[in-house]
Amino acid sequence: MNSYFKAMRLPFLAGSMVPAAVAGAYAWLRNEFELVSFLLAAFGVACLHVASNLINDWSDAPGTDRVNLRVTPFSGGSRVIQEGGVSRPTVLSMALAFFGIALLIGILLAAWRAPGVLWVGVLGLLAGCLYSIRPLELMSRSLGEITIFFAFGPLITLGMYYVMAGRLYWPAFWIGLPNAFLITAVIWINEFPDLEADQDTGKRNLVVVLGLQRSRTVYAALMQLPYPSLMALALAGVYSPGLLLGLLAFPLSLRAVQLVFAMDEDRRGIVHIQALTLQTLLVLGLAMVAGLILHGLLF
């Protein structure tokens, strides 16, 4: 049973649940929060995320994961197929089951709350599938990172808000930007240990295309861009100055950037940088949620 949970990579649900929580807090601040639809939508997003993790393992099993010698707790897949814990066909069946659950939730929410939300869900489903599956396999065509940026940032916040409010509200799209930069940074730094395996199997993600040295600079940008975007959102009248609480994550970002530039060519210390990146995502997102709620309680 542990292998099945390991295959789902549940700790990485932070990448989708953090923007979902931001959308919920923003809807609450604007008196448009609805608990049942929020919980249903968040569960649907979680199912899509788990399905995407599983289909990624299934897709990578005969390729990158087969030859990857630099597996870390944050990258290289769940390894359940390689370790014999779960068969590749079973992983595919699990992925299809979670995609199916997510689709059913989308249909229910579309019928009950917001008809157009099904299209937002379909975009998320396509992103999860096309990121990994041939013939498109966006992760191998230098399009995976931009797919993750939108799918795990603005698309989630827009869709979650739409479900609760029953209408599209575009400021809910833009509030997903700070998290979008950081979830992309998580994917980006996780591609560092996989570099040789990706090169050997023809996976041309942007880290492979740019090389390690230039990829450090892009990583630094991804870790710093959330903060000017936070300040811009906080100054916009439709949001809240409480979002500035997200600046509490800045020291984590700064430390991660310092470490990535100090890292040698063998990438010693990469696990610590990966952990810092994920921690930054969590701290920034939860601080944004806290800032929105505090603003609502105090003002």
PDB file of N, CA and C in Angstrom, residues 127 131 138-139 141-155 173 177 180-181 183-185 187-188 191 205-206 222:
ATOM      1  N   ALA A 127      -3.345  20.022 -19.785  1.00  0.00           N
ATOM      2  CA  ALA A 127      -1.988  20.372 -19.345  1.00  0.00           C
ATOM      3  C   ALA A 127      -1.335  19.178 -18.665  1.00  0.00           C
ATOM      4  N   TYR A 131       1.638  17.463 -20.967  1.00  0.00           N
ATOM      5  CA  TYR A 131       2.958  17.713 -20.398  1.00  0.00           C
ATOM      6  C   TYR A 131       3.849  16.475 -20.548  1.00  0.00           C
ATOM      7  N   LEU A 138       5.037  17.924 -23.913  1.00  0.00           N
ATOM      8  CA  LEU A 138       5.508  19.301 -23.793  1.00  0.00           C
ATOM      9  C   LEU A 138       6.773  19.422 -22.956  1.00  0.00           C
ATOM     10  N   MET A 139       6.938  18.521 -21.978  1.00  0.00           N
ATOM     11  CA  MET A 139       8.122  18.599 -21.109  1.00  0.00           C
ATOM     12  C   MET A 139       9.404  18.348 -21.887  1.00  0.00           C
ATOM     13  N   ARG A 141       9.798  19.395 -25.093  1.00  0.00           N
ATOM     14  CA  ARG A 141       9.840  20.321 -26.225  1.00  0.00           C
ATOM     15  C   ARG A 141      10.009  21.776 -25.772  1.00  0.00           C
ATOM     16  N   SER A 142      10.606  21.954 -24.599  1.00  0.00           N
ATOM     17  CA  SER A 142      10.864  23.288 -24.036  1.00  0.00           C
ATOM     18  C   SER A 142       9.579  24.064 -23.773  1.00  0.00           C
ATOM     19  N   LEU A 143       8.463  23.354 -23.601  1.00  0.00           N
ATOM     20  CA  LEU A 143       7.177  23.992 -23.315  1.00  0.00           C
ATOM     21  C   LEU A 143       6.601  23.564 -21.963  1.00  0.00           C
ATOM     22  N   GLY A 144       7.280  22.631 -21.304  1.00  0.00           N
ATOM     23  CA  GLY A 144       6.769  22.121 -20.033  1.00  0.00           C
ATOM     24  C   GLY A 144       6.732  23.171 -18.943  1.00  0.00           C
ATOM     25  N   GLU A 145       7.781  23.986 -18.877  1.00  0.00           N
ATOM     26  CA  GLU A 145       7.873  24.963 -17.789  1.00  0.00           C
ATOM     27  C   GLU A 145       6.779  26.028 -17.894  1.00  0.00           C
ATOM     28  N   ILE A 146       6.513  26.516 -19.110  1.00  0.00           N
ATOM     29  CA  ILE A 146       5.461  27.524 -19.274  1.00  0.00           C
ATOM     30  C   ILE A 146       4.087  26.906 -19.034  1.00  0.00           C
ATOM     31  N   THR A 147       3.927  25.631 -19.351  1.00  0.00           N
ATOM     32  CA  THR A 147       2.674  24.926 -19.061  1.00  0.00           C
ATOM     33  C   THR A 147       2.439  24.868 -17.561  1.00  0.00           C
ATOM     34  N   ILE A 148       3.478  24.513 -16.819  1.00  0.00           N
ATOM     35  CA  ILE A 148       3.366  24.457 -15.351  1.00  0.00           C
ATOM     36  C   ILE A 148       3.064  25.841 -14.785  1.00  0.00           C
ATOM     37  N   PHE A 149       3.706  26.868 -15.338  1.00  0.00           N
ATOM     38  CA  PHE A 149       3.510  28.244 -14.861  1.00  0.00           C
ATOM     39  C   PHE A 149       2.020  28.601 -14.859  1.00  0.00           C
ATOM     40  N   PHE A 150       1.350  28.361 -15.963  1.00  0.00           N
ATOM     41  CA  PHE A 150      -0.065  28.733 -16.042  1.00  0.00           C
ATOM     42  C   PHE A 150      -0.980  27.731 -15.348  1.00  0.00           C
ATOM     43  N   ALA A 151      -0.693  26.442 -15.495  1.00  0.00           N
ATOM     44  CA  ALA A 151      -1.602  25.421 -14.963  1.00  0.00           C
ATOM     45  C   ALA A 151      -1.619  25.393 -13.439  1.00  0.00           C
ATOM     46  N   PHE A 152      -0.472  25.679 -12.811  1.00  0.00           N
ATOM     47  CA  PHE A 152      -0.392  25.607 -11.350  1.00  0.00           C
ATOM     48  C   PHE A 152      -0.346  26.984 -10.691  1.00  0.00           C
ATOM     49  N   GLY A 153      -0.727  28.000 -11.449  1.00  0.00           N
ATOM     50  CA  GLY A 153      -0.800  29.348 -10.893  1.00  0.00           C
ATOM     51  C   GLY A 153      -2.116  29.999 -11.242  1.00  0.00           C
ATOM     52  N   PRO A 154      -2.124  30.875 -12.248  1.00  0.00           N
ATOM     53  CA  PRO A 154      -3.339  31.634 -12.581  1.00  0.00           C
ATOM     54  C   PRO A 154      -4.549  30.787 -12.965  1.00  0.00           C
ATOM     55  N   LEU A 155      -4.332  29.639 -13.607  1.00  0.00           N
ATOM     56  CA  LEU A 155      -5.475  28.810 -13.999  1.00  0.00           C
ATOM     57  C   LEU A 155      -6.203  28.265 -12.777  1.00  0.00           C
ATOM     58  N   PHE A 173      -7.308  35.690 -11.719  1.00  0.00           N
ATOM     59  CA  PHE A 173      -6.258  35.110 -12.562  1.00  0.00           C
ATOM     60  C   PHE A 173      -4.895  35.674 -12.157  1.00  0.00           C
ATOM     61  N   LEU A 177      -0.150  34.798  -9.962  1.00  0.00           N
ATOM     62  CA  LEU A 177       1.188  34.981 -10.521  1.00  0.00           C
ATOM     63  C   LEU A 177       2.330  34.696  -9.540  1.00  0.00           C
ATOM     64  N   ALA A 180       2.824  31.155  -9.334  1.00  0.00           N
ATOM     65  CA  ALA A 180       3.220  30.592 -10.624  1.00  0.00           C
ATOM     66  C   ALA A 180       4.743  30.649 -10.801  1.00  0.00           C
ATOM     67  N   PHE A 181       5.334  31.769 -10.424  1.00  0.00           N
ATOM     68  CA  PHE A 181       6.791  31.878 -10.527  1.00  0.00           C
ATOM     69  C   PHE A 181       7.476  30.815  -9.672  1.00  0.00           C
ATOM     70  N   ILE A 183       6.210  27.837  -8.383  1.00  0.00           N
ATOM     71  CA  ILE A 183       6.020  26.438  -8.783  1.00  0.00           C
ATOM     72  C   ILE A 183       6.878  26.141 -10.012  1.00  0.00           C
ATOM     73  N   THR A 184       7.068  27.150 -10.876  1.00  0.00           N
ATOM     74  CA  THR A 184       7.970  26.958 -12.011  1.00  0.00           C
ATOM     75  C   THR A 184       9.407  26.820 -11.525  1.00  0.00           C
ATOM     76  N   ALA A 185       9.761  27.573 -10.485  1.00  0.00           N
ATOM     77  CA  ALA A 185      11.099  27.437  -9.900  1.00  0.00           C
ATOM     78  C   ALA A 185      11.303  26.042  -9.312  1.00  0.00           C
ATOM     79  N   ILE A 187       9.879  23.216 -10.403  1.00  0.00           N
ATOM     80  CA  ILE A 187      10.121  22.336 -11.548  1.00  0.00           C
ATOM     81  C   ILE A 187      11.521  22.574 -12.108  1.00  0.00           C
ATOM     82  N   TRP A 188      11.899  23.826 -12.203  1.00  0.00           N
ATOM     83  CA  TRP A 188      13.191  24.204 -12.797  1.00  0.00           C
ATOM     84  C   TRP A 188      14.354  23.612 -12.024  1.00  0.00           C
ATOM     85  N   GLU A 191      14.918  19.949 -12.326  1.00  0.00           N
ATOM     86  CA  GLU A 191      15.502  19.478 -13.581  1.00  0.00           C
ATOM     87  C   GLU A 191      17.028  19.479 -13.550  1.00  0.00           C
ATOM     88  N   ASN A 205      14.052  19.850 -22.258  1.00  0.00           N
ATOM     89  CA  ASN A 205      13.455  20.898 -21.440  1.00  0.00           C
ATOM     90  C   ASN A 205      14.371  22.112 -21.453  1.00  0.00           C
ATOM     91  N   LEU A 206      13.931  23.202 -20.848  1.00  0.00           N
ATOM     92  CA  LEU A 206      14.695  24.442 -20.975  1.00  0.00           C
ATOM     93  C   LEU A 206      16.036  24.401 -20.247  1.00  0.00           C
ATOM     94  N   LEU A 222      13.260  33.476 -11.370  1.00  0.00           N
ATOM     95  CA  LEU A 222      11.995  32.873 -10.946  1.00  0.00           C
ATOM     96  C   LEU A 222      11.794  33.006  -9.434  1.00  0.00           C
TER      97      LEU A 222
END
